[in-house]
Tab-separated table of C-alpha atoms in Angstrom:
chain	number	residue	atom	x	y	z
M	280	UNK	CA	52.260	25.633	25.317
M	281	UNK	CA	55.388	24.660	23.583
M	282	UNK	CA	56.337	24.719	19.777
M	283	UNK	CA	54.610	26.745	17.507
M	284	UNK	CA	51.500	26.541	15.326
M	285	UNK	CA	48.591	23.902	15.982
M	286	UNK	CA	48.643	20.646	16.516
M	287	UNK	CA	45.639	18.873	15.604
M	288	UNK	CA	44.164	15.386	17.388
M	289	UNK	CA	41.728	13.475	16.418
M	290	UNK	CA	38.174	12.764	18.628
M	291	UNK	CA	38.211	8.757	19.327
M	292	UNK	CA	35.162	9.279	21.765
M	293	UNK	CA	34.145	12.551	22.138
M	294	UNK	CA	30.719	13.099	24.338
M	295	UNK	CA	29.027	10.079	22.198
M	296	UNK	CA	27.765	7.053	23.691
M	297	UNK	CA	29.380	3.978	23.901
M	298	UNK	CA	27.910	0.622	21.803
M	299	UNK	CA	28.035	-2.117	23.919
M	300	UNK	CA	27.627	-5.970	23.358
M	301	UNK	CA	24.342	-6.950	25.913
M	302	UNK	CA	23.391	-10.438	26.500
M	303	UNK	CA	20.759	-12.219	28.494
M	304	UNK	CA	21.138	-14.026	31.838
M	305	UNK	CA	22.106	-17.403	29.937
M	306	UNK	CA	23.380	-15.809	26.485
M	307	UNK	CA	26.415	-15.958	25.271
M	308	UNK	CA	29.039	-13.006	26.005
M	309	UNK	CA	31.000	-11.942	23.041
M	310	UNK	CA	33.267	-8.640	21.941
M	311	UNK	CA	32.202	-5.244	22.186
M	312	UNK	CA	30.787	-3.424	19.220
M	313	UNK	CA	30.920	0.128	17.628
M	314	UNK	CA	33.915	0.983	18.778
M	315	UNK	CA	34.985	4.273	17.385
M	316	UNK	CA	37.546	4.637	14.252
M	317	UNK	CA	39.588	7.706	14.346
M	318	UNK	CA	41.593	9.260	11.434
M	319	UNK	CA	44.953	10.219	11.775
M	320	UNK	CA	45.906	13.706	12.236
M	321	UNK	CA	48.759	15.428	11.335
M	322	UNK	CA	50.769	16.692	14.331
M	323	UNK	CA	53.649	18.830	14.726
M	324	UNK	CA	55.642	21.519	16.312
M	325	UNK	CA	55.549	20.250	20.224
M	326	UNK	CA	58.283	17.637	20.674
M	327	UNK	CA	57.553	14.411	22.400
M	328	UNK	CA	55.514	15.987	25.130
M	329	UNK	CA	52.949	16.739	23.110
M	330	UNK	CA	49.391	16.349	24.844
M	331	UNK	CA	51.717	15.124	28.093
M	332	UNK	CA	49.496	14.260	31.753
M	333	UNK	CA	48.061	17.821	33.207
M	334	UNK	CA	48.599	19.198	29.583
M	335	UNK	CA	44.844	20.782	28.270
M	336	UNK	CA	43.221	20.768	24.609
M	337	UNK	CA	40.682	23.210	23.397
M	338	UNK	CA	37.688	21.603	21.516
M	339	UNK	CA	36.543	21.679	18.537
M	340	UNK	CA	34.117	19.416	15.572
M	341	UNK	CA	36.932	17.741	13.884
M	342	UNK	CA	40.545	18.708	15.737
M	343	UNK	CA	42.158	19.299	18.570
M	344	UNK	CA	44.328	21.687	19.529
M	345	UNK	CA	46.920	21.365	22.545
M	346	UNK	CA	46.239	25.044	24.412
M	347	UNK	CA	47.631	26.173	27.806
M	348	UNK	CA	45.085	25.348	30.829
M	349	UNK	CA	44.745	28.576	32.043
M	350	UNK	CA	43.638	30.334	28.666
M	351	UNK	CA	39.949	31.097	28.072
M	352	UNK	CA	40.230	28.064	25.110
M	353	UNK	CA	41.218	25.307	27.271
M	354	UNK	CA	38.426	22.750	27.617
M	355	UNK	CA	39.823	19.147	28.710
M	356	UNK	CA	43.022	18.056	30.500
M	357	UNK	CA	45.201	15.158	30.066
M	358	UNK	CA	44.301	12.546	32.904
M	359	UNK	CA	46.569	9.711	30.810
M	360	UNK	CA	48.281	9.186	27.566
M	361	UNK	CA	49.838	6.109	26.336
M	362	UNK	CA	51.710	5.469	23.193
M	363	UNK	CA	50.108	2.816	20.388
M	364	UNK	CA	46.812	2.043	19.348
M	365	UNK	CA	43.777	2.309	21.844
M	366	UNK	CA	43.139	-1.338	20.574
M	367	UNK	CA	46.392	-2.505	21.994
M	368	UNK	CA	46.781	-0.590	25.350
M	369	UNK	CA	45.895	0.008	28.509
M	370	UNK	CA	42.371	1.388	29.264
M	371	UNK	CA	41.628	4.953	30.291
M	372	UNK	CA	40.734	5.621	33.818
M	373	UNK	CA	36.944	4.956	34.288
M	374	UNK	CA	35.852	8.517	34.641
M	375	UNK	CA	37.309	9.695	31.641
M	376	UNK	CA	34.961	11.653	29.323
M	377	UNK	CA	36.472	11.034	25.960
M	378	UNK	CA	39.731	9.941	23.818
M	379	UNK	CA	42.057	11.984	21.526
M	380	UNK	CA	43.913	9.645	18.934
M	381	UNK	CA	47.544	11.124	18.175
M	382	UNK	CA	49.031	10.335	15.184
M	383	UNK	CA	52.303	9.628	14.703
M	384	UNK	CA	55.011	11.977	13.174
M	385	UNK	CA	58.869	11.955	12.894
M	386	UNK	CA	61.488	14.562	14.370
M	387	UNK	CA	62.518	15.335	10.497
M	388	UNK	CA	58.567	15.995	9.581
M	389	UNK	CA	57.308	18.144	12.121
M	390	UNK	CA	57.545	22.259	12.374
M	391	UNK	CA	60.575	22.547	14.408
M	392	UNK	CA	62.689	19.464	13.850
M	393	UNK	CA	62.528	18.969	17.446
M	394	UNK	CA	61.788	15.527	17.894
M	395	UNK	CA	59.475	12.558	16.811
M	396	UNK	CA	55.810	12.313	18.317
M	397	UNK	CA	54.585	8.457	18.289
M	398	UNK	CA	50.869	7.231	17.973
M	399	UNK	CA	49.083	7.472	20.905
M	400	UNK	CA	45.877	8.209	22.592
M	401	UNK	CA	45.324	10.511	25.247
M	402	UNK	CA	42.422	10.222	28.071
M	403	UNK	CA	40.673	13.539	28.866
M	404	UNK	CA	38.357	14.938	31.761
M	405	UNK	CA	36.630	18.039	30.854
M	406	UNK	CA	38.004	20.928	33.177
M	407	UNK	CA	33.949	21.890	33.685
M	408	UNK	CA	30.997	19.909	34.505
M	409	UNK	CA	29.291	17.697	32.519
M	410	UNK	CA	31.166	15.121	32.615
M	411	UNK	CA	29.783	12.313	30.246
M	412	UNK	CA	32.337	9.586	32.056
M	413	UNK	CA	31.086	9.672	35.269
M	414	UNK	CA	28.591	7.242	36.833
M	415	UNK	CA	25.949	8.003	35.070
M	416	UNK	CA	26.449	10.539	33.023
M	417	UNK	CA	25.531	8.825	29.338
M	418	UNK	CA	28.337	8.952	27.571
M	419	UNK	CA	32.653	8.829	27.938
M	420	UNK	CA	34.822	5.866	26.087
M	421	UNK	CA	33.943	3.093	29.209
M	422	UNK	CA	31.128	2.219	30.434
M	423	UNK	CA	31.392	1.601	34.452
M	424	UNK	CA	29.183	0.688	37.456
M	425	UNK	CA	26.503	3.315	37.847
M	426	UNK	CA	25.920	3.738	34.376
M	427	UNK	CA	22.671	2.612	32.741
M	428	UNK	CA	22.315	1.123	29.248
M	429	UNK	CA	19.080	0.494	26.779
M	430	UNK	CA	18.587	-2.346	24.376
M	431	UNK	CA	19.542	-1.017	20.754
M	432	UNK	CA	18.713	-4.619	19.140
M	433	UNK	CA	20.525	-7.402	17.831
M	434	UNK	CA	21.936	-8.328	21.673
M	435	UNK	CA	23.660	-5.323	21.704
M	436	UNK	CA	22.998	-2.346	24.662
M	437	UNK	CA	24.245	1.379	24.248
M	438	UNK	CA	24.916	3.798	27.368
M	439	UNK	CA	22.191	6.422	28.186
M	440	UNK	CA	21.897	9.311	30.948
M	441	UNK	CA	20.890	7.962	34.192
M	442	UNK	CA	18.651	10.851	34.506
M	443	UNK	CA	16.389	10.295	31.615
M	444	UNK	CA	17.765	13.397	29.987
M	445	UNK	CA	18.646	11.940	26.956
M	446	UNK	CA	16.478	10.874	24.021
M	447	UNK	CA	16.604	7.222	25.047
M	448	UNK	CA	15.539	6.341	28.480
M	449	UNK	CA	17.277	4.242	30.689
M	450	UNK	CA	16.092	0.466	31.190
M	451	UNK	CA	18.706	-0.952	33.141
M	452	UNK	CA	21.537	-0.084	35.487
M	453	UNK	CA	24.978	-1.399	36.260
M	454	UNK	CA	25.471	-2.197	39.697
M	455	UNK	CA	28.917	-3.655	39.684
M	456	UNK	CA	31.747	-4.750	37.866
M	457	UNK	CA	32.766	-8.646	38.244
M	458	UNK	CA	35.477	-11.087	36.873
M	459	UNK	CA	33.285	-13.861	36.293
M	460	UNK	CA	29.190	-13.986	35.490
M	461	UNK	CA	28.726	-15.951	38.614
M	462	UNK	CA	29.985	-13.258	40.964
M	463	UNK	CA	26.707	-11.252	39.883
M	464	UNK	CA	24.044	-10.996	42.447
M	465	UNK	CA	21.106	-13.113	41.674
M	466	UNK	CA	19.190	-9.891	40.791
M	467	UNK	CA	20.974	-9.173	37.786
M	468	UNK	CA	19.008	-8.727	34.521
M	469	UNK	CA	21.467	-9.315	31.939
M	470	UNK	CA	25.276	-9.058	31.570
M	471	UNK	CA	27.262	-6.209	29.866
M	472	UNK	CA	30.991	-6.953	28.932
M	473	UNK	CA	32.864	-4.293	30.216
M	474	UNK	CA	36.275	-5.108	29.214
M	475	UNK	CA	39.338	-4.995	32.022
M	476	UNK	CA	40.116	-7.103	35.005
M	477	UNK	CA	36.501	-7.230	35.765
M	478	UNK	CA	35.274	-7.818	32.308
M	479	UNK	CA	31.303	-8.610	33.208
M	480	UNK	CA	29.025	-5.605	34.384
M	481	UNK	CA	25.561	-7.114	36.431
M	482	UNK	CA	22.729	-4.754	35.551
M	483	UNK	CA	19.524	-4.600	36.973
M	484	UNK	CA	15.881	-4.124	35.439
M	485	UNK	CA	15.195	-0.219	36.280
């Protein structure tokens, strides 16, 4: 761990599940909803690096802490991190179980003088199992093939455990990921915008 003192993150999408826009075989697609807004943290102390790929945080309710992987504290390692908003970059990697937002701070502002830290957003994996992002699992910032969804109202689905684990139970499943509506098998249920390069997930009844 480099620097001194704590530097504190903010959770974007932190073991919650995702709200998703859900529309019917012949509805009408549109953007996604509930997406997460994080408040700026103040960070300092670690250089430009801060939070950098294979870099681990602890956890915690409200902050973050940047910790070294191999202490008892470290919960969650670095599997991407872009600078900017979330809302103007790239996505995380599909399996990734939630999002620290990094706020920006300059070189003359932060603990050591050492260097500026931009706004970003950095995509973690927990180091242990459960891991929310994965097929399945009911939670994480994307929602990907395997994962199933239930109708929260209003045309809008939000991600539950495959399992039936969680207080909602699943009532429909997506089966793939496609760039058009018309690539979905003539099975599919409804259609949940996924966002990407294939923006449209086919789900099936359960």
């Amino acid at each position: 761990m480099r620097g001194k003192g704590a530097v504190r993150a903010a959770c974007l999408a932190c073991l919650l599940p995702a709200a998703l826009l859900l529309s019917g075989c012949r509805g009408t697609a549109g953007a996604p909803v509930g997406d997460a807004r994080p408040t700026p943290a103040t960070s300092g102390g670690y250089g430009t690096e801060f939070l950098a790929v294979g870099e681990c945080s602890s956890f915690g309710t409200t902050s973050f802490t940047e910790v070294p992987c191999a202490g008892e504290r470290a919960a969650a390692r670095v599997v991407a991190r872009y600078d900017g908003a979330t809302a103007d970059g790239p996505l995380c990697p599909p399996t990734t179980d939630f999002v620290l937002h990094i706020s920006a701070r300059s070189g003359a502002a932060d603990e050591d003088g050492d260097g500026a830290i931009p706004q970003g957003y950095a995509c973690m994996r927990g180091l242990e199992p459960p891991h929310p992002g994965d097929p399945g699992g009911g939670g994480g910032p994307r929602t990907i093939p395997g994962d199933c969804v239930y109708a929260s109202g209003k045309g809008q689905v939000r991600e539950t455990a495959c399992d039936g684990s969680a207080r909602r139970k699943p009532e429909y499943r997506i089966s793939q990921a496609v760039p058009d509506r018309t690539d979905c098998p003539a099975s599919t249920a409804l259609y949940v915008q996924l966002g990407g390069t294939r923006p449209v997930g086919c789900a099936r009844r359960l």
